[in-house]
């Protein structure tokens, strides 16, 4: 605030809070980012200005895309991706941020008071909690894994946008029955191993002993 007053920089409280968050407590980084914002935006500097300066999207956009994934609404999701591309956002960075968003949704699932672990405004956390209330924890974890893996794939992709869109469709195509099927297969494998240890293995040993005699 003192620097803003001395240099006559007009910025909203939300913009200054975002600069402090992005600089992670480093004063020099905060001053540098504030100076970049002043050069890029001649009028009142807003939170959205700061986010666009560093290639991030606002919380509402992230909530809308996360909701479309949970609702399995590809038309809405792909429309938001179109907006993302037109604004010149970095798809790889955004994918990492989306994975982090779902990580926070996971925390809303498992923590009674996620506010202490999620450094976001109350309104944003409320949105995460709404998503957590309508999606199983297992699926949230699956989405986090898929997005985290996607970050690496995008770095080697010749067309990150297409790769990202395909991944979103696959994530939205996830069926709750898929998880149950996997559980059933694991259970069947465990039963088979138990049968092998209890019945088949002793029988095999007996046959081998008889053959030697």
JSON list of C-alpha atoms in Angstrom, two decimals:
[
{"chain": "A", "resi": 1, "resn": "UNK", "atom": "CA", "xyz": [0.00, 0.00, 0.00]},
{"chain": "A", "resi": 2, "resn": "UNK", "atom": "CA", "xyz": [2.83, 2.39, 0.82]},
{"chain": "A", "resi": 3, "resn": "UNK", "atom": "CA", "xyz": [4.46, 1.79, -2.57]},
{"chain": "A", "resi": 4, "resn": "UNK", "atom": "CA", "xyz": [1.11, 2.38, -4.30]},
{"chain": "A", "resi": 5, "resn": "UNK", "atom": "CA", "xyz": [0.68, 5.67, -2.48]},
{"chain": "A", "resi": 6, "resn": "UNK", "atom": "CA", "xyz": [4.22, 6.85, -3.22]},
{"chain": "A", "resi": 7, "resn": "UNK", "atom": "CA", "xyz": [4.10, 5.88, -6.92]},
{"chain": "A", "resi": 8, "resn": "UNK", "atom": "CA", "xyz": [0.43, 6.84, -7.30]},
{"chain": "A", "resi": 9, "resn": "UNK", "atom": "CA", "xyz": [-0.58, 3.34, -8.38]},
{"chain": "A", "resi": 10, "resn": "UNK", "atom": "CA", "xyz": [-4.31, 2.63, -8.21]},
{"chain": "A", "resi": 11, "resn": "UNK", "atom": "CA", "xyz": [-5.10, -1.02, -7.44]},
{"chain": "A", "resi": 12, "resn": "UNK", "atom": "CA", "xyz": [-7.93, -2.84, -5.75]},
{"chain": "A", "resi": 13, "resn": "UNK", "atom": "CA", "xyz": [-7.41, -4.69, -2.46]},
{"chain": "A", "resi": 14, "resn": "UNK", "atom": "CA", "xyz": [-8.09, -7.99, -4.28]},
{"chain": "A", "resi": 15, "resn": "UNK", "atom": "CA", "xyz": [-5.37, -7.18, -6.82]},
{"chain": "A", "resi": 16, "resn": "UNK", "atom": "CA", "xyz": [-2.84, -6.44, -4.09]},
{"chain": "A", "resi": 17, "resn": "UNK", "atom": "CA", "xyz": [-3.81, -9.60, -2.22]},
{"chain": "A", "resi": 18, "resn": "UNK", "atom": "CA", "xyz": [-3.31, -11.66, -5.39]},
{"chain": "A", "resi": 19, "resn": "UNK", "atom": "CA", "xyz": [0.11, -10.06, -5.98]},
{"chain": "A", "resi": 20, "resn": "UNK", "atom": "CA", "xyz": [1.11, -10.95, -2.42]},
{"chain": "A", "resi": 21, "resn": "UNK", "atom": "CA", "xyz": [-0.11, -14.53, -2.93]},
{"chain": "A", "resi": 22, "resn": "UNK", "atom": "CA", "xyz": [1.69, -14.97, -6.26]},
{"chain": "A", "resi": 23, "resn": "UNK", "atom": "CA", "xyz": [4.94, -13.54, -4.91]},
{"chain": "A", "resi": 24, "resn": "UNK", "atom": "CA", "xyz": [4.78, -16.02, -2.01]},
{"chain": "A", "resi": 25, "resn": "UNK", "atom": "CA", "xyz": [5.94, -13.43, 0.52]},
{"chain": "A", "resi": 26, "resn": "UNK", "atom": "CA", "xyz": [8.95, -12.27, -1.52]},
{"chain": "A", "resi": 27, "resn": "UNK", "atom": "CA", "xyz": [8.91, -8.44, -1.44]},
{"chain": "A", "resi": 28, "resn": "UNK", "atom": "CA", "xyz": [11.13, -8.06, -4.51]},
{"chain": "A", "resi": 29, "resn": "UNK", "atom": "CA", "xyz": [8.85, -10.33, -6.58]},
{"chain": "A", "resi": 30, "resn": "UNK", "atom": "CA", "xyz": [5.78, -8.47, -5.38]},
{"chain": "A", "resi": 31, "resn": "UNK", "atom": "CA", "xyz": [7.26, -5.10, -6.37]},
{"chain": "A", "resi": 32, "resn": "UNK", "atom": "CA", "xyz": [8.29, -6.48, -9.76]},
{"chain": "A", "resi": 33, "resn": "UNK", "atom": "CA", "xyz": [4.80, -7.86, -10.42]},
{"chain": "A", "resi": 34, "resn": "UNK", "atom": "CA", "xyz": [3.18, -4.61, -9.30]},
{"chain": "A", "resi": 35, "resn": "UNK", "atom": "CA", "xyz": [5.47, -2.67, -11.64]},
{"chain": "A", "resi": 36, "resn": "UNK", "atom": "CA", "xyz": [4.55, -4.97, -14.54]},
{"chain": "A", "resi": 37, "resn": "UNK", "atom": "CA", "xyz": [0.87, -4.47, -13.79]},
{"chain": "A", "resi": 38, "resn": "UNK", "atom": "CA", "xyz": [1.28, -0.70, -13.72]},
{"chain": "A", "resi": 39, "resn": "UNK", "atom": "CA", "xyz": [3.01, -0.79, -17.12]},
{"chain": "A", "resi": 40, "resn": "UNK", "atom": "CA", "xyz": [0.41, -3.09, -18.66]},
{"chain": "A", "resi": 41, "resn": "UNK", "atom": "CA", "xyz": [-2.71, -1.48, -17.20]},
{"chain": "A", "resi": 42, "resn": "UNK", "atom": "CA", "xyz": [-2.89, 2.30, -17.05]},
{"chain": "A", "resi": 43, "resn": "UNK", "atom": "CA", "xyz": [-6.17, 2.46, -15.15]},
{"chain": "A", "resi": 44, "resn": "UNK", "atom": "CA", "xyz": [-7.29, 0.85, -11.90]},
{"chain": "A", "resi": 45, "resn": "UNK", "atom": "CA", "xyz": [-5.45, -2.49, -11.52]},
{"chain": "A", "resi": 46, "resn": "UNK", "atom": "CA", "xyz": [-7.85, -5.33, -10.73]},
{"chain": "A", "resi": 47, "resn": "UNK", "atom": "CA", "xyz": [-7.42, -8.93, -9.64]},
{"chain": "A", "resi": 48, "resn": "UNK", "atom": "CA", "xyz": [-8.35, -10.07, -13.17]},
{"chain": "A", "resi": 49, "resn": "UNK", "atom": "CA", "xyz": [-5.60, -7.83, -14.57]},
{"chain": "A", "resi": 50, "resn": "UNK", "atom": "CA", "xyz": [-3.01, -9.47, -12.34]},
{"chain": "A", "resi": 51, "resn": "UNK", "atom": "CA", "xyz": [-4.23, -12.97, -13.23]},
{"chain": "A", "resi": 52, "resn": "UNK", "atom": "CA", "xyz": [-4.11, -12.25, -16.95]},
{"chain": "A", "resi": 53, "resn": "UNK", "atom": "CA", "xyz": [-0.61, -10.81, -16.56]},
{"chain": "A", "resi": 54, "resn": "UNK", "atom": "CA", "xyz": [0.74, -14.11, -15.21]},
{"chain": "A", "resi": 55, "resn": "UNK", "atom": "CA", "xyz": [-1.41, -16.34, -17.43]},
{"chain": "A", "resi": 56, "resn": "UNK", "atom": "CA", "xyz": [-3.88, -17.51, -14.78]},
{"chain": "A", "resi": 57, "resn": "UNK", "atom": "CA", "xyz": [-7.67, -17.63, -14.89]},
{"chain": "A", "resi": 58, "resn": "UNK", "atom": "CA", "xyz": [-10.06, -16.34, -12.26]},
{"chain": "A", "resi": 59, "resn": "UNK", "atom": "CA", "xyz": [-11.68, -18.57, -9.65]},
{"chain": "A", "resi": 60, "resn": "UNK", "atom": "CA", "xyz": [-15.12, -18.42, -11.30]},
{"chain": "A", "resi": 61, "resn": "UNK", "atom": "CA", "xyz": [-13.75, -19.77, -14.60]},
{"chain": "A", "resi": 62, "resn": "UNK", "atom": "CA", "xyz": [-12.04, -22.62, -12.77]},
{"chain": "A", "resi": 63, "resn": "UNK", "atom": "CA", "xyz": [-15.27, -23.41, -10.90]},
{"chain": "A", "resi": 64, "resn": "UNK", "atom": "CA", "xyz": [-17.27, -23.46, -14.14]},
{"chain": "A", "resi": 65, "resn": "UNK", "atom": "CA", "xyz": [-14.88, -25.88, -15.84]},
{"chain": "A", "resi": 66, "resn": "UNK", "atom": "CA", "xyz": [-14.63, -28.12, -12.78]},
{"chain": "A", "resi": 67, "resn": "UNK", "atom": "CA", "xyz": [-18.43, -28.18, -12.57]},
{"chain": "A", "resi": 68, "resn": "UNK", "atom": "CA", "xyz": [-18.75, -29.12, -16.24]},
{"chain": "A", "resi": 69, "resn": "UNK", "atom": "CA", "xyz": [-16.32, -32.01, -15.68]},
{"chain": "A", "resi": 70, "resn": "UNK", "atom": "CA", "xyz": [-18.29, -33.24, -12.67]},
{"chain": "A", "resi": 71, "resn": "UNK", "atom": "CA", "xyz": [-21.60, -32.86, -14.54]},
{"chain": "A", "resi": 72, "resn": "UNK", "atom": "CA", "xyz": [-20.10, -34.65, -17.57]},
{"chain": "A", "resi": 73, "resn": "UNK", "atom": "CA", "xyz": [-21.07, -31.74, -19.84]},
{"chain": "A", "resi": 74, "resn": "UNK", "atom": "CA", "xyz": [-18.55, -31.79, -22.73]},
{"chain": "A", "resi": 75, "resn": "UNK", "atom": "CA", "xyz": [-20.26, -29.01, -24.69]},
{"chain": "A", "resi": 76, "resn": "UNK", "atom": "CA", "xyz": [-19.85, -26.58, -21.79]},
{"chain": "A", "resi": 77, "resn": "UNK", "atom": "CA", "xyz": [-16.31, -27.76, -21.02]},
{"chain": "A", "resi": 78, "resn": "UNK", "atom": "CA", "xyz": [-15.11, -27.42, -24.61]},
{"chain": "A", "resi": 79, "resn": "UNK", "atom": "CA", "xyz": [-16.70, -23.97, -24.83]},
{"chain": "A", "resi": 80, "resn": "UNK", "atom": "CA", "xyz": [-14.67, -22.89, -21.82]},
{"chain": "A", "resi": 81, "resn": "UNK", "atom": "CA", "xyz": [-11.53, -24.37, -23.38]},
{"chain": "A", "resi": 82, "resn": "UNK", "atom": "CA", "xyz": [-12.25, -22.22, -26.45]},
{"chain": "A", "resi": 83, "resn": "UNK", "atom": "CA", "xyz": [-12.34, -19.13, -24.22]},
{"chain": "A", "resi": 84, "resn": "UNK", "atom": "CA", "xyz": [-9.10, -20.23, -22.61]},
{"chain": "A", "resi": 85, "resn": "UNK", "atom": "CA", "xyz": [-7.33, -20.53, -25.96]},
{"chain": "A", "resi": 86, "resn": "UNK", "atom": "CA", "xyz": [-8.71, -17.24, -27.32]},
{"chain": "A", "resi": 87, "resn": "UNK", "atom": "CA", "xyz": [-7.36, -15.44, -24.26]},
{"chain": "A", "resi": 88, "resn": "UNK", "atom": "CA", "xyz": [-3.92, -16.87, -24.98]},
{"chain": "A", "resi": 89, "resn": "UNK", "atom": "CA", "xyz": [-3.61, -18.91, -21.78]},
{"chain": "A", "resi": 90, "resn": "UNK", "atom": "CA", "xyz": [-0.92, -21.54, -21.35]},
{"chain": "A", "resi": 91, "resn": "UNK", "atom": "CA", "xyz": [-2.72, -24.92, -21.54]},
{"chain": "A", "resi": 92, "resn": "UNK", "atom": "CA", "xyz": [0.03, -26.75, -19.66]},
{"chain": "A", "resi": 93, "resn": "UNK", "atom": "CA", "xyz": [0.03, -24.29, -16.76]},
{"chain": "A", "resi": 94, "resn": "UNK", "atom": "CA", "xyz": [-3.76, -24.29, -16.68]},
{"chain": "A", "resi": 95, "resn": "UNK", "atom": "CA", "xyz": [-3.85, -28.09, -16.49]},
{"chain": "A", "resi": 96, "resn": "UNK", "atom": "CA", "xyz": [-1.60, -27.99, -13.44]},
{"chain": "A", "resi": 97, "resn": "UNK", "atom": "CA", "xyz": [-3.81, -25.33, -11.88]},
{"chain": "A", "resi": 98, "resn": "UNK", "atom": "CA", "xyz": [-6.91, -27.44, -12.59]},
{"chain": "A", "resi": 99, "resn": "UNK", "atom": "CA", "xyz": [-5.28, -30.43, -10.89]},
{"chain": "A", "resi": 100, "resn": "UNK", "atom": "CA", "xyz": [-4.56, -28.18, -7.90]},
{"chain": "A", "resi": 101, "resn": "UNK", "atom": "CA", "xyz": [-8.19, -27.04, -7.89]},
{"chain": "A", "resi": 102, "resn": "UNK", "atom": "CA", "xyz": [-9.40, -30.65, -7.66]},
{"chain": "A", "resi": 103, "resn": "UNK", "atom": "CA", "xyz": [-6.80, -31.27, -4.96]},
{"chain": "A", "resi": 104, "resn": "UNK", "atom": "CA", "xyz": [-8.58, -28.57, -2.98]},
{"chain": "A", "resi": 105, "resn": "UNK", "atom": "CA", "xyz": [-11.92, -30.25, -3.74]},
{"chain": "A", "resi": 106, "resn": "UNK", "atom": "CA", "xyz": [-10.40, -33.43, -2.28]},
{"chain": "A", "resi": 107, "resn": "UNK", "atom": "CA", "xyz": [-9.47, -31.53, 0.88]},
{"chain": "A", "resi": 108, "resn": "UNK", "atom": "CA", "xyz": [-13.07, -30.31, 1.12]},
{"chain": "A", "resi": 109, "resn": "UNK", "atom": "CA", "xyz": [-14.06, -33.98, 1.08]},
{"chain": "A", "resi": 110, "resn": "UNK", "atom": "CA", "xyz": [-11.76, -35.16, 3.86]},
{"chain": "A", "resi": 111, "resn": "UNK", "atom": "CA", "xyz": [-11.38, -32.09, 6.11]},
{"chain": "A", "resi": 112, "resn": "UNK", "atom": "CA", "xyz": [-14.01, -30.63, 8.40]},
{"chain": "A", "resi": 113, "resn": "UNK", "atom": "CA", "xyz": [-12.40, -27.18, 8.16]},
{"chain": "A", "resi": 114, "resn": "UNK", "atom": "CA", "xyz": [-10.64, -26.95, 4.76]},
{"chain": "A", "resi": 115, "resn": "UNK", "atom": "CA", "xyz": [-10.23, -23.17, 5.15]},
{"chain": "A", "resi": 116, "resn": "UNK", "atom": "CA", "xyz": [-7.10, -23.73, 7.21]},
{"chain": "A", "resi": 117, "resn": "UNK", "atom": "CA", "xyz": [-5.46, -25.68, 4.36]},
{"chain": "A", "resi": 118, "resn": "UNK", "atom": "CA", "xyz": [-6.82, -23.87, 1.31]},
{"chain": "A", "resi": 119, "resn": "UNK", "atom": "CA", "xyz": [-5.51, -20.35, 0.83]},
{"chain": "A", "resi": 120, "resn": "UNK", "atom": "CA", "xyz": [-8.47, -18.97, -1.15]},
{"chain": "A", "resi": 121, "resn": "UNK", "atom": "CA", "xyz": [-11.34, -16.55, -0.49]},
{"chain": "A", "resi": 122, "resn": "UNK", "atom": "CA", "xyz": [-14.34, -18.00, 1.34]},
{"chain": "A", "resi": 123, "resn": "UNK", "atom": "CA", "xyz": [-16.52, -17.71, -1.77]},
{"chain": "A", "resi": 124, "resn": "UNK", "atom": "CA", "xyz": [-14.05, -19.80, -3.80]},
{"chain": "A", "resi": 125, "resn": "UNK", "atom": "CA", "xyz": [-13.88, -22.47, -1.08]},
{"chain": "A", "resi": 126, "resn": "UNK", "atom": "CA", "xyz": [-17.69, -22.58, -0.99]},
{"chain": "A", "resi": 127, "resn": "UNK", "atom": "CA", "xyz": [-17.62, -23.41, -4.70]},
{"chain": "A", "resi": 128, "resn": "UNK", "atom": "CA", "xyz": [-15.12, -26.22, -4.08]},
{"chain": "A", "resi": 129, "resn": "UNK", "atom": "CA", "xyz": [-17.34, -27.59, -1.32]},
{"chain": "A", "resi": 130, "resn": "UNK", "atom": "CA", "xyz": [-20.36, -27.56, -3.65]},
{"chain": "A", "resi": 131, "resn": "UNK", "atom": "CA", "xyz": [-18.42, -29.65, -6.15]},
{"chain": "A", "resi": 132, "resn": "UNK", "atom": "CA", "xyz": [-17.20, -31.99, -3.39]},
{"chain": "A", "resi": 133, "resn": "UNK", "atom": "CA", "xyz": [-20.80, -32.55, -2.29]},
{"chain": "A", "resi": 134, "resn": "UNK", "atom": "CA", "xyz": [-21.87, -33.92, -5.67]},
{"chain": "A", "resi": 135, "resn": "UNK", "atom": "CA", "xyz": [-18.87, -36.05, -6.68]},
{"chain": "A", "resi": 136, "resn": "UNK", "atom": "CA", "xyz": [-17.42, -39.14, -4.93]},
{"chain": "A", "resi": 137, "resn": "UNK", "atom": "CA", "xyz": [-13.97, -38.87, -3.38]},
{"chain": "A", "resi": 138, "resn": "UNK", "atom": "CA", "xyz": [-12.71, -41.78, -5.51]},
{"chain": "A", "resi": 139, "resn": "UNK", "atom": "CA", "xyz": [-13.59, -39.93, -8.69]},
{"chain": "A", "resi": 140, "resn": "UNK", "atom": "CA", "xyz": [-11.91, -36.73, -7.46]},
{"chain": "A", "resi": 141, "resn": "UNK", "atom": "CA", "xyz": [-8.71, -38.69, -6.87]},
{"chain": "A", "resi": 142, "resn": "UNK", "atom": "CA", "xyz": [-8.98, -40.23, -10.34]},
{"chain": "A", "resi": 143, "resn": "UNK", "atom": "CA", "xyz": [-9.35, -36.77, -11.90]},
{"chain": "A", "resi": 144, "resn": "UNK", "atom": "CA", "xyz": [-6.30, -35.47, -10.01]},
{"chain": "A", "resi": 145, "resn": "UNK", "atom": "CA", "xyz": [-4.22, -38.41, -11.23]},
{"chain": "A", "resi": 146, "resn": "UNK", "atom": "CA", "xyz": [-5.39, -37.99, -14.83]},
{"chain": "A", "resi": 147, "resn": "UNK", "atom": "CA", "xyz": [-4.66, -34.25, -14.88]},
{"chain": "A", "resi": 148, "resn": "UNK", "atom": "CA", "xyz": [-1.26, -34.66, -13.21]},
{"chain": "A", "resi": 149, "resn": "UNK", "atom": "CA", "xyz": [-0.30, -37.25, -15.81]},
{"chain": "A", "resi": 150, "resn": "UNK", "atom": "CA", "xyz": [-1.65, -35.02, -18.56]},
{"chain": "A", "resi": 151, "resn": "UNK", "atom": "CA", "xyz": [0.78, -32.20, -17.67]},
{"chain": "A", "resi": 152, "resn": "UNK", "atom": "CA", "xyz": [3.70, -34.41, -18.75]},
{"chain": "A", "resi": 153, "resn": "UNK", "atom": "CA", "xyz": [1.93, -35.52, -21.93]},
{"chain": "A", "resi": 154, "resn": "UNK", "atom": "CA", "xyz": [1.18, -31.94, -22.95]},
{"chain": "A", "resi": 155, "resn": "UNK", "atom": "CA", "xyz": [4.86, -30.99, -22.84]},
{"chain": "A", "resi": 156, "resn": "UNK", "atom": "CA", "xyz": [5.53, -33.47, -25.66]},
{"chain": "A", "resi": 157, "resn": "UNK", "atom": "CA", "xyz": [2.34, -32.87, -27.60]},
{"chain": "A", "resi": 158, "resn": "UNK", "atom": "CA", "xyz": [2.45, -31.24, -31.05]},
{"chain": "A", "resi": 159, "resn": "UNK", "atom": "CA", "xyz": [-1.00, -29.79, -30.37]},
{"chain": "A", "resi": 160, "resn": "UNK", "atom": "CA", "xyz": [-1.60, -29.25, -26.62]},
{"chain": "A", "resi": 161, "resn": "UNK", "atom": "CA", "xyz": [-5.15, -28.01, -27.16]},
{"chain": "A", "resi": 162, "resn": "UNK", "atom": "CA", "xyz": [-6.32, -31.21, -28.87]},
{"chain": "A", "resi": 163, "resn": "UNK", "atom": "CA", "xyz": [-4.51, -33.38, -26.34]},
{"chain": "A", "resi": 164, "resn": "UNK", "atom": "CA", "xyz": [-6.15, -31.43, -23.50]},
{"chain": "A", "resi": 165, "resn": "UNK", "atom": "CA", "xyz": [-9.63, -31.68, -25.05]},
{"chain": "A", "resi": 166, "resn": "UNK", "atom": "CA", "xyz": [-9.29, -35.44, -25.60]},
{"chain": "A", "resi": 167, "resn": "UNK", "atom": "CA", "xyz": [-8.19, -35.89, -21.99]},
{"chain": "A", "resi": 168, "resn": "UNK", "atom": "CA", "xyz": [-11.19, -33.90, -20.74]},
{"chain": "A", "resi": 169, "resn": "UNK", "atom": "CA", "xyz": [-13.59, -36.06, -22.73]},
{"chain": "A", "resi": 170, "resn": "UNK", "atom": "CA", "xyz": [-11.99, -39.21, -21.31]},
{"chain": "A", "resi": 171, "resn": "UNK", "atom": "CA", "xyz": [-12.20, -37.84, -17.78]},
{"chain": "A", "resi": 172, "resn": "UNK", "atom": "CA", "xyz": [-15.88, -36.95, -18.25]},
{"chain": "A", "resi": 173, "resn": "UNK", "atom": "CA", "xyz": [-16.57, -40.38, -19.75]},
{"chain": "A", "resi": 174, "resn": "UNK", "atom": "CA", "xyz": [-15.56, -41.98, -16.44]},
{"chain": "A", "resi": 175, "resn": "UNK", "atom": "CA", "xyz": [-18.34, -44.17, -15.10]},
{"chain": "A", "resi": 176, "resn": "UNK", "atom": "CA", "xyz": [-18.89, -44.94, -11.45]},
{"chain": "A", "resi": 177, "resn": "UNK", "atom": "CA", "xyz": [-19.35, -48.56, -12.52]},
{"chain": "A", "resi": 178, "resn": "UNK", "atom": "CA", "xyz": [-15.73, -48.55, -13.75]},
{"chain": "A", "resi": 179, "resn": "UNK", "atom": "CA", "xyz": [-14.53, -48.14, -10.19]},
{"chain": "A", "resi": 180, "resn": "UNK", "atom": "CA", "xyz": [-16.81, -50.92, -8.97]},
{"chain": "A", "resi": 181, "resn": "UNK", "atom": "CA", "xyz": [-15.57, -53.21, -11.74]},
{"chain": "A", "resi": 182, "resn": "UNK", "atom": "CA", "xyz": [-11.98, -52.56, -10.73]},
{"chain": "A", "resi": 183, "resn": "UNK", "atom": "CA", "xyz": [-12.83, -53.35, -7.11]},
{"chain": "A", "resi": 184, "resn": "UNK", "atom": "CA", "xyz": [-14.53, -56.58, -8.18]},
{"chain": "A", "resi": 185, "resn": "UNK", "atom": "CA", "xyz": [-11.51, -57.62, -10.26]},
{"chain": "A", "resi": 186, "resn": "UNK", "atom": "CA", "xyz": [-9.17, -56.96, -7.34]},
{"chain": "A", "resi": 187, "resn": "UNK", "atom": "CA", "xyz": [-11.46, -58.97, -5.07]},
{"chain": "A", "resi": 188, "resn": "UNK", "atom": "CA", "xyz": [-11.54, -61.86, -7.57]},
{"chain": "A", "resi": 189, "resn": "UNK", "atom": "CA", "xyz": [-7.75, -61.83, -7.80]},
{"chain": "A", "resi": 190, "resn": "UNK", "atom": "CA", "xyz": [-7.44, -61.96, -4.03]},
{"chain": "A", "resi": 191, "resn": "UNK", "atom": "CA", "xyz": [-9.86, -64.88, -3.84]},
{"chain": "A", "resi": 192, "resn": "UNK", "atom": "CA", "xyz": [-7.93, -66.72, -6.55]},
{"chain": "A", "resi": 193, "resn": "UNK", "atom": "CA", "xyz": [-4.64, -66.19, -4.69]},
{"chain": "A", "resi": 194, "resn": "UNK", "atom": "CA", "xyz": [-6.21, -67.48, -1.48]},
{"chain": "A", "resi": 195, "resn": "UNK", "atom": "CA", "xyz": [-7.57, -70.56, -3.27]},
{"chain": "A", "resi": 196, "resn": "UNK", "atom": "CA", "xyz": [-4.18, -71.15, -4.84]},
{"chain": "A", "resi": 197, "resn": "UNK", "atom": "CA", "xyz": [-2.46, -70.95, -1.45]},
{"chain": "A", "resi": 198, "resn": "UNK", "atom": "CA", "xyz": [-5.01, -73.13, 0.34]},
{"chain": "A", "resi": 199, "resn": "UNK", "atom": "CA", "xyz": [-5.98, -75.73, -2.26]},
{"chain": "A", "resi": 200, "resn": "UNK", "atom": "CA", "xyz": [-3.93, -75.73, -5.43]},
{"chain": "A", "resi": 201, "resn": "UNK", "atom": "CA", "xyz": [-0.45, -75.27, -4.01]},
{"chain": "A", "resi": 202, "resn": "UNK", "atom": "CA", "xyz": [-0.66, -78.21, -1.56]},
{"chain": "A", "resi": 203, "resn": "UNK", "atom": "CA", "xyz": [-2.11, -80.40, -4.33]},
{"chain": "A", "resi": 204, "resn": "UNK", "atom": "CA", "xyz": [0.75, -79.50, -6.66]},
{"chain": "A", "resi": 205, "resn": "UNK", "atom": "CA", "xyz": [3.29, -80.32, -3.96]},
{"chain": "A", "resi": 206, "resn": "UNK", "atom": "CA", "xyz": [1.64, -83.70, -3.30]},
{"chain": "A", "resi": 207, "resn": "UNK", "atom": "CA", "xyz": [1.70, -84.57, -7.01]},
{"chain": "A", "resi": 208, "resn": "UNK", "atom": "CA", "xyz": [5.39, -83.66, -7.23]},
{"chain": "A", "resi": 209, "resn": "UNK", "atom": "CA", "xyz": [6.21, -85.83, -4.20]},
{"chain": "A", "resi": 210, "resn": "UNK", "atom": "CA", "xyz": [4.28, -88.78, -5.65]},
{"chain": "A", "resi": 211, "resn": "UNK", "atom": "CA", "xyz": [6.11, -88.47, -8.96]},
{"chain": "A", "resi": 212, "resn": "UNK", "atom": "CA", "xyz": [9.47, -88.59, -7.23]},
{"chain": "A", "resi": 213, "resn": "UNK", "atom": "CA", "xyz": [8.50, -91.78, -5.46]}
]
